[in-house]
Coordinates of C-alpha atoms in Angstrom, one line a residue:
Chain A
X1 CA 103.7 5.9 110.8
X2 CA 102.3 2.4 110.4
X3 CA 103.8 1.0 113.5
X4 CA 102.8 3.8 115.8
X5 CA 99.5 3.1 114.5
X6 CA 99.7 -0.5 115.2
X7 CA 101.3 0.1 118.5
X8 CA 98.4 2.2 119.3
X9 CA 95.7 -0.3 118.3
X10 CA 97.5 -3.4 120.1
X11 CA 97.8 -1.2 123.4
X12 CA 94.4 -0.1 123.5
X13 CA 93.2 -4.0 122.8
X14 CA 95.7 -5.5 125.0
X15 CA 94.6 -2.9 128.0
X16 CA 91.4 -4.7 128.8
X17 CA 92.5 -7.9 127.7
X18 CA 90.2 -8.0 124.3
X19 CA 92.6 -9.7 122.5
X20 CA 95.3 -9.7 119.5
X21 CA 95.3 -9.0 116.0
X22 CA 97.7 -10.7 113.8
X23 CA 99.9 -8.9 111.3
X24 CA 98.1 -10.0 108.3
X25 CA 94.7 -9.0 109.9
X26 CA 96.1 -5.6 110.7
X27 CA 97.4 -5.0 107.2
X28 CA 94.0 -5.9 105.9
X29 CA 92.4 -3.4 108.4
X30 CA 94.9 -1.0 107.7
X31 CA 94.1 -1.0 103.7
X32 CA 90.5 -0.7 104.6
X33 CA 91.0 2.2 107.2
X34 CA 93.0 4.2 104.7
X35 CA 90.9 3.7 101.9
X36 CA 87.5 4.9 103.9
X37 CA 89.6 8.0 105.2
X38 CA 90.7 8.7 101.9
X39 CA 87.4 8.8 100.3
X40 CA 86.0 10.7 103.2
X41 CA 88.6 13.5 102.4
X42 CA 86.8 14.1 99.0
X43 CA 83.4 14.3 100.6
X44 CA 84.6 16.5 103.4
X45 CA 86.4 18.8 101.0
X46 CA 83.0 19.1 99.3
X47 CA 81.4 20.1 102.7
X48 CA 84.1 22.6 103.2
X49 CA 83.4 24.3 99.8
X50 CA 79.7 24.7 100.7
X51 CA 80.7 25.6 104.2
X52 CA 82.7 28.6 102.6
X53 CA 79.8 29.5 100.1
X54 CA 77.9 29.9 103.2
X55 CA 80.3 32.2 104.8
X56 CA 81.1 29.6 107.5
X57 CA 84.9 29.3 107.0
X58 CA 87.6 31.8 107.3
X59 CA 91.0 32.3 105.9
X60 CA 94.4 32.2 107.4
X61 CA 94.8 29.6 110.3
X62 CA 90.9 29.3 109.9
X63 CA 91.4 27.9 106.3
X64 CA 90.2 24.5 106.3
X65 CA 90.1 24.2 102.8
X66 CA 93.7 24.5 102.4
X67 CA 94.4 21.9 104.9
X68 CA 92.2 19.2 103.0
X69 CA 93.8 20.3 99.7
X70 CA 97.3 19.9 101.0
X71 CA 96.4 16.2 102.3
X72 CA 94.8 15.2 99.3
X73 CA 97.4 16.6 96.8
X74 CA 100.1 14.5 98.1
X75 CA 98.2 11.5 96.3
X76 CA 98.4 13.8 92.8
X77 CA 100.0 11.8 90.0
X78 CA 101.0 13.4 86.7
X79 CA 102.3 10.8 84.0
X80 CA 102.2 10.5 80.1
X81 CA 99.4 8.0 78.9
X82 CA 100.5 5.0 77.0
X83 CA 99.0 5.2 73.5
X84 CA 96.7 2.3 72.8
X85 CA 95.7 2.9 68.8
X86 CA 95.2 6.2 67.0
X87 CA 94.1 8.7 69.3
X88 CA 93.0 6.3 71.8
X89 CA 95.1 6.3 75.3
X90 CA 95.3 3.6 78.1
X91 CA 94.2 5.3 81.2
X92 CA 96.3 5.0 83.9
X93 CA 96.8 1.7 85.8
X94 CA 99.2 -0.2 87.5
X95 CA 100.1 -1.6 84.3
X96 CA 100.5 1.5 82.5
X97 CA 101.4 4.0 84.5
X98 CA 102.4 2.1 88.0
X99 CA 99.4 3.2 89.9
X100 CA 95.4 3.1 89.7
X101 CA 93.7 6.3 89.4
X102 CA 90.9 7.1 91.8
X103 CA 89.8 10.4 90.0
X104 CA 91.3 12.6 86.9
X105 CA 92.1 16.1 87.5
X106 CA 92.7 16.9 84.4
X107 CA 94.2 15.7 81.0
X108 CA 96.5 17.8 79.3
X109 CA 97.4 17.7 75.5
X110 CA 100.4 19.4 73.7
X111 CA 99.7 20.0 70.1
X112 CA 103.0 21.3 69.4
X113 CA 106.1 18.6 69.2
X114 CA 109.1 20.3 68.9
X115 CA 111.7 17.4 68.8
X116 CA 111.5 13.6 68.9
X117 CA 114.4 11.1 69.1
X118 CA 116.3 8.9 71.1
X119 CA 119.2 9.2 73.8
X120 CA 122.4 8.4 72.9
X121 CA 124.1 8.7 76.5
X122 CA 123.1 8.5 80.1
X123 CA 124.2 11.5 82.2
X124 CA 121.9 12.1 85.4
X125 CA 119.5 14.8 85.2
X126 CA 119.9 15.2 81.5
X127 CA 119.0 14.4 77.9
X128 CA 121.9 13.9 75.7
X129 CA 121.0 13.0 72.0
X130 CA 124.1 13.7 69.4
X131 CA 121.5 13.8 66.7
X132 CA 119.4 16.2 68.1
X133 CA 119.4 20.2 67.3
X134 CA 117.7 21.4 70.5
X135 CA 119.0 25.1 70.0
X136 CA 117.3 25.5 66.8
X137 CA 113.8 23.6 67.8
X138 CA 113.0 26.4 69.7
X139 CA 112.9 24.8 72.9
X140 CA 112.9 26.8 76.1
X141 CA 113.3 26.3 79.7
X142 CA 109.8 24.9 81.0
X143 CA 109.2 22.7 77.8
X144 CA 108.1 19.2 78.6
X145 CA 110.3 15.9 77.9
X146 CA 108.9 12.8 77.8
X147 CA 110.7 9.4 78.1
X148 CA 108.4 7.3 75.7
X149 CA 110.1 4.0 76.9
X150 CA 109.8 4.5 80.4
X151 CA 107.0 6.6 80.4
X152 CA 108.2 9.6 82.7
X153 CA 108.1 13.1 82.4
X154 CA 110.6 16.0 83.0
X155 CA 110.7 19.6 82.4
X156 CA 113.7 21.7 80.6
X157 CA 115.8 23.5 83.0
X158 CA 118.2 24.7 80.6
X159 CA 119.0 24.2 76.7
X160 CA 122.9 23.5 77.2
X161 CA 123.8 23.1 73.7
X162 CA 122.3 21.7 70.6
X163 CA 122.7 18.0 72.0
X164 CA 122.4 18.6 75.8
X165 CA 119.1 19.4 77.7
X166 CA 119.2 20.0 81.4
X167 CA 116.3 18.5 83.3
X168 CA 114.5 18.7 86.5
X169 CA 113.9 14.8 86.8
X170 CA 116.3 12.1 86.2
X171 CA 114.0 10.3 83.5
X172 CA 117.1 8.9 81.3
X173 CA 118.9 6.2 83.2
X174 CA 119.2 3.7 79.9
X175 CA 120.0 4.1 76.5
X176 CA 118.6 4.1 74.0
X177 CA 115.3 5.6 75.2
X178 CA 113.0 7.4 73.1
X179 CA 112.0 10.8 73.9
X180 CA 109.4 13.8 72.9
X181 CA 110.0 17.5 73.5
X182 CA 106.5 19.3 73.8
X183 CA 106.0 22.8 73.8
X184 CA 104.5 23.9 77.3
X185 CA 103.0 27.1 76.4
X186 CA 101.1 25.6 74.1
X187 CA 99.5 23.1 76.4
X188 CA 95.6 22.8 76.4
X189 CA 93.2 20.9 78.4
X190 CA 91.2 18.3 77.3
X191 CA 87.6 18.4 78.3
X192 CA 86.0 15.2 79.7
X193 CA 82.6 14.1 78.1
X194 CA 79.9 11.9 78.8
X195 CA 79.3 9.3 76.2
X196 CA 75.5 11.0 75.9
X197 CA 77.2 14.2 75.4
X198 CA 79.9 13.4 73.0
X199 CA 78.0 12.6 69.7
X200 CA 76.0 15.8 69.9
X201 CA 79.1 18.0 70.5
X202 CA 81.1 16.4 68.1
X203 CA 78.6 17.1 65.4
X204 CA 78.0 20.8 66.5
X205 CA 79.9 23.2 64.5
X206 CA 80.6 25.6 67.4
X207 CA 81.3 23.0 69.9
X208 CA 83.1 20.2 68.1
X209 CA 86.5 19.6 69.6
X210 CA 89.6 21.3 68.1
X211 CA 93.3 21.4 68.6
X212 CA 92.6 24.2 71.0
X213 CA 89.6 22.7 72.7
X214 CA 90.4 19.0 72.7
X215 CA 87.9 16.6 74.4
X216 CA 87.9 13.1 75.5
X217 CA 85.6 10.2 76.2
X218 CA 86.1 7.2 78.6
X219 CA 85.3 3.5 78.0
X220 CA 86.6 0.7 79.9
X221 CA 90.5 1.1 80.4
X222 CA 90.9 3.6 77.4
X223 CA 89.9 7.2 76.8
X224 CA 89.5 8.6 73.3
X225 CA 90.8 11.9 72.7
X226 CA 89.4 14.1 70.0
X227 CA 90.4 15.6 67.6
X228 CA 92.3 12.7 66.4
X229 CA 95.4 14.6 65.8
X230 CA 96.4 13.6 69.3
X231 CA 97.8 10.5 68.4
X232 CA 101.4 10.7 69.2
X233 CA 102.5 8.4 72.4
X234 CA 103.3 11.0 75.3
X235 CA 101.3 13.8 73.5
X236 CA 98.5 13.2 76.3
X237 CA 99.6 13.8 79.9
X238 CA 97.0 12.9 82.7
X239 CA 97.1 14.7 85.7
X240 CA 95.2 12.3 88.5
X241 CA 94.4 11.4 92.0
X242 CA 96.0 8.2 92.2
X243 CA 94.6 5.5 95.0
X244 CA 97.0 5.4 98.0
X245 CA 99.3 2.5 98.0
X246 CA 98.5 -0.6 100.4
X247 CA 99.8 -0.2 103.4
X248 CA 101.8 -3.2 105.0
X249 CA 103.4 -3.6 108.2
X250 CA 106.4 -5.9 107.8
X251 CA 108.3 -7.5 110.3
X252 CA 110.6 -10.5 111.0
X253 CA 110.2 -13.4 113.5
X254 CA 112.2 -13.5 116.8
X255 CA 112.8 -17.0 118.3
X256 CA 110.0 -16.5 120.7
X257 CA 107.6 -15.9 117.8
X258 CA 107.0 -12.5 118.3
X259 CA 107.1 -10.3 115.3
X260 CA 109.3 -7.4 115.2
X261 CA 108.9 -4.3 112.9
X262 CA 111.1 -4.3 110.1
X263 CA 111.0 -1.6 107.6
X264 CA 113.7 -2.9 105.7
X265 CA 111.8 -5.5 103.9
X266 CA 111.2 -5.1 100.1
X267 CA 107.0 -5.2 100.4
X268 CA 107.1 -2.8 103.2
X269 CA 104.7 0.3 102.8
X270 CA 103.8 3.1 105.1
X271 CA 100.3 4.7 105.3
X272 CA 100.5 7.7 102.8
X273 CA 97.9 9.9 104.9
X274 CA 99.7 12.8 106.4
X275 CA 100.4 12.4 110.2
X276 CA 97.1 14.0 111.4
X277 CA 95.4 10.8 110.3
X278 CA 97.1 8.8 112.6
X279 CA 94.7 8.9 115.3
X280 CA 91.9 8.4 113.1
X281 CA 93.6 5.4 111.5
X282 CA 93.9 4.1 114.9
X283 CA 90.3 4.3 115.7
X284 CA 89.2 3.1 112.3
X285 CA 91.4 0.0 112.7
X286 CA 90.1 -0.7 116.3
X287 CA 86.7 -0.5 114.9
X288 CA 87.5 -3.4 112.5
X289 CA 89.3 -5.1 114.7
X290 CA 86.7 -5.1 117.6
X291 CA 84.3 -6.5 114.9
X292 CA 86.9 -9.3 114.2
X293 CA 87.4 -10.4 117.6
X294 CA 83.7 -9.7 118.4
X295 CA 84.0 -7.1 121.2
X296 CA 81.6 -4.5 120.8
X297 CA 83.0 -2.2 123.2
X298 CA 85.8 -1.8 120.9
X299 CA 83.8 -1.2 118.2
X300 CA 81.9 1.3 120.5
X301 CA 85.3 2.8 121.3
X302 CA 86.4 3.3 117.8
X303 CA 83.3 4.7 116.7
X304 CA 82.9 7.0 119.7
X305 CA 86.5 8.3 118.9
X306 CA 85.7 8.8 115.5
X307 CA 82.5 10.7 116.1
X308 CA 84.5 12.9 118.4
X309 CA 86.8 13.8 115.7
X310 CA 84.7 14.4 113.1
X311 CA 84.5 18.7 112.6
X312 CA 81.4 20.1 113.3
X313 CA 80.3 20.6 109.7
X314 CA 79.9 17.1 109.3
X315 CA 77.1 17.1 111.7
X316 CA 75.3 20.1 110.3
X317 CA 75.4 18.4 106.5
Chain B
X1 CA 98.6 34.1 74.8
X2 CA 102.0 35.6 76.0
X3 CA 103.5 39.0 75.1
X4 CA 105.6 38.9 72.3
X5 CA 109.2 40.4 71.5
X6 CA 109.3 43.4 69.1
X7 CA 111.2 41.3 66.5
X8 CA 108.5 38.7 66.7
X9 CA 105.9 41.4 66.5
X10 CA 107.5 43.0 63.5
X11 CA 109.2 40.4 61.5
X12 CA 107.5 37.2 63.0
X13 CA 111.2 35.9 64.2
X14 CA 112.1 36.0 60.6
X15 CA 109.8 33.5 59.7
X16 CA 106.9 33.6 56.9
X17 CA 104.6 35.3 56.9
X18 CA 106.2 38.4 57.9
X19 CA 103.2 40.1 58.9
X20 CA 101.5 37.4 61.1
X21 CA 101.4 39.4 64.2
X22 CA 101.0 43.1 62.9
X23 CA 98.1 44.6 64.7
X24 CA 97.4 41.6 66.9
X25 CA 97.8 43.4 70.1
X26 CA 94.3 44.9 69.3
X27 CA 92.6 41.5 69.9
X28 CA 92.2 38.8 72.4
X29 CA 91.9 35.1 71.5
X30 CA 89.0 32.9 71.8
X31 CA 91.4 30.9 73.7
X32 CA 92.3 33.4 76.3
X33 CA 88.2 34.5 76.9
X34 CA 87.7 30.9 77.8
X35 CA 90.7 30.3 80.0
X36 CA 90.1 33.8 81.8
X37 CA 86.3 33.0 82.0
X38 CA 87.1 29.8 83.6
X39 CA 89.5 31.3 86.1
X40 CA 88.1 34.3 86.8
X41 CA 84.1 34.1 86.4
X42 CA 83.5 30.1 87.1
X43 CA 84.4 28.0 90.0
X44 CA 83.0 27.1 93.4
X45 CA 82.8 30.5 94.7
X46 CA 81.2 32.0 91.6
X47 CA 77.8 32.7 90.3
X48 CA 79.0 30.4 87.5
X49 CA 79.6 27.0 88.8
X50 CA 79.4 23.3 87.6
X51 CA 79.5 24.5 84.2
X52 CA 81.3 22.3 81.2
X53 CA 83.8 24.1 79.1
X54 CA 81.9 23.4 76.0
X55 CA 79.0 25.5 77.2
X56 CA 81.5 28.5 78.0
X57 CA 82.9 27.9 74.4
X58 CA 79.3 27.8 72.6
X59 CA 78.6 31.1 74.2
X60 CA 82.0 33.0 73.6
X61 CA 81.7 31.8 70.1
X62 CA 78.3 33.3 69.9
X63 CA 79.1 36.4 71.7
X64 CA 81.9 36.7 68.8
X65 CA 79.1 36.0 66.2
X66 CA 76.5 38.7 67.4
X67 CA 79.6 41.2 67.9
X68 CA 80.6 40.6 64.1
X69 CA 76.9 41.4 63.1
X70 CA 76.7 44.8 64.1
X71 CA 79.3 46.0 66.7
X72 CA 82.5 45.3 65.0
X73 CA 83.4 47.4 62.4
X74 CA 85.3 44.8 60.6
X75 CA 84.0 44.8 56.9
X76 CA 85.5 42.3 54.6
X77 CA 86.0 43.1 51.2
X78 CA 86.0 40.6 48.1
X79 CA 86.7 41.4 44.3
X80 CA 85.6 39.2 41.5
X81 CA 84.8 39.5 38.2
X82 CA 81.2 39.1 37.2
X83 CA 81.0 36.7 34.1
X84 CA 78.8 36.4 31.4
X85 CA 76.5 34.1 33.6
X86 CA 75.8 37.5 35.7
X87 CA 76.4 35.8 38.8
X88 CA 78.7 36.2 42.0
X89 CA 79.2 33.4 44.2
X90 CA 78.8 34.6 47.8
X91 CA 82.1 34.4 49.8
X92 CA 82.5 31.2 51.9
X93 CA 82.2 33.3 55.2
X94 CA 79.4 35.6 54.1
X95 CA 76.6 36.3 56.3
X96 CA 75.0 39.6 54.9
X97 CA 76.2 42.3 52.9
X98 CA 77.3 45.9 53.4
X99 CA 77.7 47.5 49.9
X100 CA 78.2 45.9 46.6
X101 CA 79.9 48.1 44.1
X102 CA 80.9 48.0 40.3
X103 CA 84.9 49.0 39.9
X104 CA 85.1 50.6 36.5
X105 CA 87.4 53.5 35.5
X106 CA 89.3 53.4 38.9
X107 CA 86.2 54.3 40.5
X108 CA 83.9 52.5 42.9
X109 CA 80.0 52.8 41.8
X110 CA 77.7 51.6 44.7
X111 CA 75.2 49.6 42.9
X112 CA 71.2 49.6 44.2
X113 CA 69.5 46.3 45.3
X114 CA 66.9 45.3 42.3
X115 CA 63.6 45.5 44.3
X116 CA 62.3 43.2 41.3
X117 CA 62.8 39.7 40.5
X118 CA 65.9 38.9 38.8
X119 CA 65.8 35.2 38.8
X120 CA 63.7 32.2 38.9
X121 CA 63.1 28.8 38.9
X122 CA 60.7 27.1 36.5
X123 CA 59.0 24.1 35.3
X124 CA 58.7 22.5 32.2
X125 CA 55.1 22.6 30.9
X126 CA 53.5 21.5 27.7
X127 CA 51.1 23.4 25.0
X128 CA 48.5 23.1 27.8
X129 CA 50.4 24.5 30.6
X130 CA 50.5 21.0 32.1
X131 CA 53.7 20.6 34.4
X132 CA 55.9 17.7 32.7
X133 CA 57.4 15.0 35.0
X134 CA 60.1 12.4 34.5
X135 CA 59.3 8.7 35.1
X136 CA 60.5 9.0 38.8
X137 CA 57.7 11.5 39.7
X138 CA 60.0 14.5 39.6
X139 CA 59.1 17.7 38.0
X140 CA 61.5 18.5 34.8
X141 CA 63.3 22.0 34.9
X142 CA 64.4 23.9 32.3
X143 CA 68.2 25.1 32.4
X144 CA 67.1 28.6 33.0
X145 CA 64.0 30.2 33.1
X146 CA 62.4 32.8 31.0
X147 CA 63.2 35.7 33.3
X148 CA 66.7 34.4 33.7
X149 CA 67.0 33.9 29.9
X150 CA 66.1 37.3 29.2
X151 CA 68.3 38.9 31.9
X152 CA 71.4 37.0 30.5
X153 CA 70.3 38.1 26.9
X154 CA 70.3 41.6 28.2
X155 CA 66.5 42.1 27.0
X156 CA 65.4 42.0 30.4
X157 CA 63.6 45.6 31.3
X158 CA 63.7 47.1 34.4
X159 CA 62.7 50.3 36.4
X160 CA 65.9 51.7 37.0
X161 CA 67.4 54.7 35.2
X162 CA 70.3 52.5 33.5
X163 CA 70.9 50.9 30.2
X164 CA 68.2 48.3 31.1
X165 CA 65.7 50.9 32.2
X166 CA 62.2 51.5 30.7
X167 CA 63.1 54.6 29.0
X168 CA 66.3 53.1 27.5
X169 CA 66.0 53.1 23.9
X170 CA 62.6 54.8 23.5
X171 CA 61.9 57.6 21.1
X172 CA 61.4 60.7 22.7
X173 CA 62.0 64.5 22.6
X174 CA 64.6 66.7 24.0
X175 CA 63.4 70.4 25.4
X176 CA 65.4 72.4 26.8
X177 CA 67.7 69.5 27.9
X178 CA 64.8 67.5 29.5
X179 CA 63.9 64.4 27.8
X180 CA 60.2 63.6 27.4
X181 CA 58.7 60.4 26.4
X182 CA 55.0 59.5 25.1
X183 CA 54.2 57.1 27.9
X184 CA 55.8 58.7 30.6
X185 CA 53.6 62.0 30.1
X186 CA 51.1 62.1 32.8
X187 CA 52.1 58.7 34.4
X188 CA 54.3 60.3 36.9
X189 CA 55.3 63.8 38.5
X190 CA 59.3 64.0 38.9
X191 CA 61.8 61.5 39.5
X192 CA 61.3 58.5 41.4
X193 CA 64.5 58.7 43.6
X194 CA 64.4 55.3 44.7
X195 CA 65.1 53.8 41.2
X196 CA 67.3 56.7 40.1
X197 CA 70.8 55.0 39.7
X198 CA 72.3 54.7 36.4
X199 CA 74.4 52.0 37.7
X200 CA 73.9 48.1 37.3
X201 CA 71.4 46.2 39.8
X202 CA 71.6 43.3 41.7
X203 CA 69.6 41.0 43.8
X204 CA 70.9 38.5 46.4
X205 CA 69.6 35.1 46.4
X206 CA 70.5 33.7 49.6
X207 CA 69.1 30.2 49.4
X208 CA 71.1 29.9 46.0
X209 CA 74.1 31.7 47.6
X210 CA 74.8 34.0 44.8
X211 CA 74.1 37.6 43.7
X212 CA 72.5 38.2 40.4
X213 CA 73.1 40.8 38.4
X214 CA 71.2 42.6 35.4
X215 CA 73.3 42.5 31.9
X216 CA 75.2 45.5 32.4
X217 CA 77.4 43.6 34.9
X218 CA 79.0 41.1 32.4
X219 CA 82.5 41.0 32.7
X220 CA 82.8 43.8 35.3
X221 CA 84.9 44.0 38.5
X222 CA 82.3 43.6 41.2
X223 CA 83.2 44.6 44.9
X224 CA 81.2 43.3 47.7
X225 CA 81.7 44.4 51.0
X226 CA 80.2 42.2 53.6
X227 CA 80.2 41.0 57.2
X228 CA 81.1 37.5 58.4
X229 CA 80.5 35.9 61.7
X230 CA 84.1 35.9 62.8
X231 CA 84.5 32.2 62.9
X232 CA 87.2 32.0 60.5
X233 CA 86.2 28.9 58.8
X234 CA 86.1 26.9 62.0
X235 CA 89.9 27.4 62.9
X236 CA 89.8 28.2 66.6
X237 CA 93.0 29.6 66.8
X238 CA 92.1 32.6 64.4
X239 CA 89.1 33.4 66.3
X240 CA 89.7 36.9 67.9
X241 CA 87.9 39.8 69.5
X242 CA 88.8 43.4 69.9
X243 CA 89.9 44.0 73.3
X244 CA 87.2 47.2 73.8
X245 CA 84.8 44.2 73.6
X246 CA 86.6 41.5 76.0
X247 CA 84.6 42.5 79.3
X248 CA 81.4 42.5 77.2
X249 CA 82.4 39.0 76.2
X250 CA 82.5 37.7 79.4
X251 CA 79.4 39.3 80.7
X252 CA 77.7 37.9 77.8
X253 CA 78.6 34.1 78.7
X254 CA 77.9 35.0 82.0
X255 CA 74.5 36.2 81.3
X256 CA 73.7 33.4 78.9
X257 CA 74.7 30.8 81.4
X258 CA 72.8 32.2 84.2
X259 CA 69.5 33.2 82.5
X260 CA 69.6 29.3 81.1
X261 CA 70.4 27.7 84.6
X262 CA 67.8 26.6 86.8
X263 CA 67.3 27.8 90.3
X264 CA 68.8 31.4 89.6
X265 CA 67.2 34.2 91.3
X266 CA 65.5 36.6 88.8
X267 CA 67.4 39.6 90.2
X268 CA 70.8 38.0 89.6
X269 CA 69.9 37.5 85.9
X270 CA 68.6 40.9 85.6
X271 CA 71.8 42.4 86.9
X272 CA 73.9 40.1 84.4
X273 CA 71.8 41.4 81.7
X274 CA 72.2 45.2 82.4
X275 CA 75.7 44.2 83.0
X276 CA 76.0 42.8 79.5
X277 CA 73.9 45.5 78.1
X278 CA 76.0 48.4 79.3
X279 CA 79.3 46.8 78.6
X280 CA 78.2 46.7 75.0
X281 CA 77.2 50.3 74.7
X282 CA 80.4 51.3 76.1
X283 CA 82.4 49.3 74.0
X284 CA 80.7 50.6 70.8
X285 CA 81.1 54.2 71.9
X286 CA 84.6 53.2 72.5
X287 CA 85.2 51.7 69.0
X288 CA 83.3 54.8 67.2
X289 CA 86.4 56.7 68.0
X290 CA 84.5 60.0 68.7
X291 CA 87.5 62.4 69.3
X292 CA 88.3 66.1 69.0
X293 CA 90.0 65.8 65.7
X294 CA 87.3 64.4 63.9
X295 CA 84.6 66.4 65.0
X296 CA 86.6 69.3 64.3
X297 CA 87.0 68.7 60.6
X298 CA 83.0 68.3 60.7
X299 CA 82.4 71.3 62.7
X300 CA 84.4 73.5 60.5
X301 CA 81.7 73.3 57.8
X302 CA 79.3 75.1 60.3
X303 CA 80.8 78.5 58.7
X304 CA 80.1 78.0 55.5
X305 CA 77.9 80.3 53.6
X306 CA 74.8 78.8 52.1
X307 CA 74.0 80.3 48.9

């Protein structure tokens, strides 16, 4: 999609000889535009909920909420959190989970660890451990397997034998890799607590966090889960909205100096927003580009197009 | 909680304890209550929204406590031997007593709560009745007060018709099978039914956490029937609610949240309150198990000849 957006932007700019934006400038504007639209999705979603409560939104083809949910859920990530110390876990980040988190949706804690160990050989979509005893560990399809070495998760599809589990994700590609099998049916959701409430809550008899009703607080780059029994690496899994990856229009230089799009470059990254955002991305980038080349007409054009594109509810709010 | 297999129900899948799941189908767990409420009664399009889970959990537990106090018929029973100190330490989950009985000769003998004072704290005093203090200014206290000592020695008298009663050991006259005592004549007419019980008596010292008995209870078996608050010693996994009260618990949580929330119209709160009350009445009626078989047994007495 990124090449189509760039072509559209350049086409509009060139039409009236407004100027040209370089690939590096385009990439900066593209990243900025994507981030702006990404954040706008959340506020728009909130407005749709308000509309629904006022009975101003329908179902079926008129279900705006579902459209937004589907567009947003592209960015959902589900990853085990790395253990920092005790029941303190590192929040998702480029270093710990490979992506930065925008908003935590839920934190799942697994109180029951069915099996731990290390794999002994590598077979695609399987966990093989000759020392394990999967059948007697009461593992059933649906249970969660965490590769604590690579911090990846999969679900059990079938307990093939005492030593082999079939998985729905190929998470064991090296050996030895440590694993953890967690009882899925025992999963509980940890509640987010603000620092201001945590002391009161922890000292109240009726609301103190327990294994069934755990809670967590965030500070800096870590979260502290209570009760402290949740301390095993892999036992806490975060479900969160990650930030979109930074888009990058990559190219090769031809003899004439004209860059030509090349998506085989290792650092190539397309827009992650759904295709219906293509038009919005182009107009948003045009706005930035217009400011860059000091062409107010381009800025106004971009803004006019965006205003035209906004759904009617945003005017009403 | 998921449905379980018959094998798991009857034999706990071969694990111990075998009776782990017996009767479990009558109950819904606290965890299910909270989850179901969050799913069905809270959210963007519900009356209850933007509520933290701990609030829901708090009100769910409060509902369980309230039900345990007076709606559930789940009486706990604990048997202990009362030692020479004539004291029974209240059970760890004790909230209120239902009945306290002496168990002797295979019979349960319900005891009467002593309306008199059975126990007291005391201060040490000198021969001029001045209170004595230690060097830190704290009052000196004896191990037992006079009233406690007399009770422990068995010399304390009481108003009940038991071995410690006022007539016990007194001289009297037996005329035509009735006993007459000197100081009883003219003092009162007939029997004071409130104190007409031969069994030992007790008084509960709630702050001290003990039941004090009179001296007849020394080395006797005591059975305390009591109600708890259903919190199961703080283990959330053990807290359950009878399914007959499940809807009531949801209504209770909803009402408690709505009634304390800013900006909720009064008619909404009133509707929630009425629903809660109606559901509690319904559940109590259901739990009372009024059915024809039972009524028939009672109504058979209707035809008795009264002589």
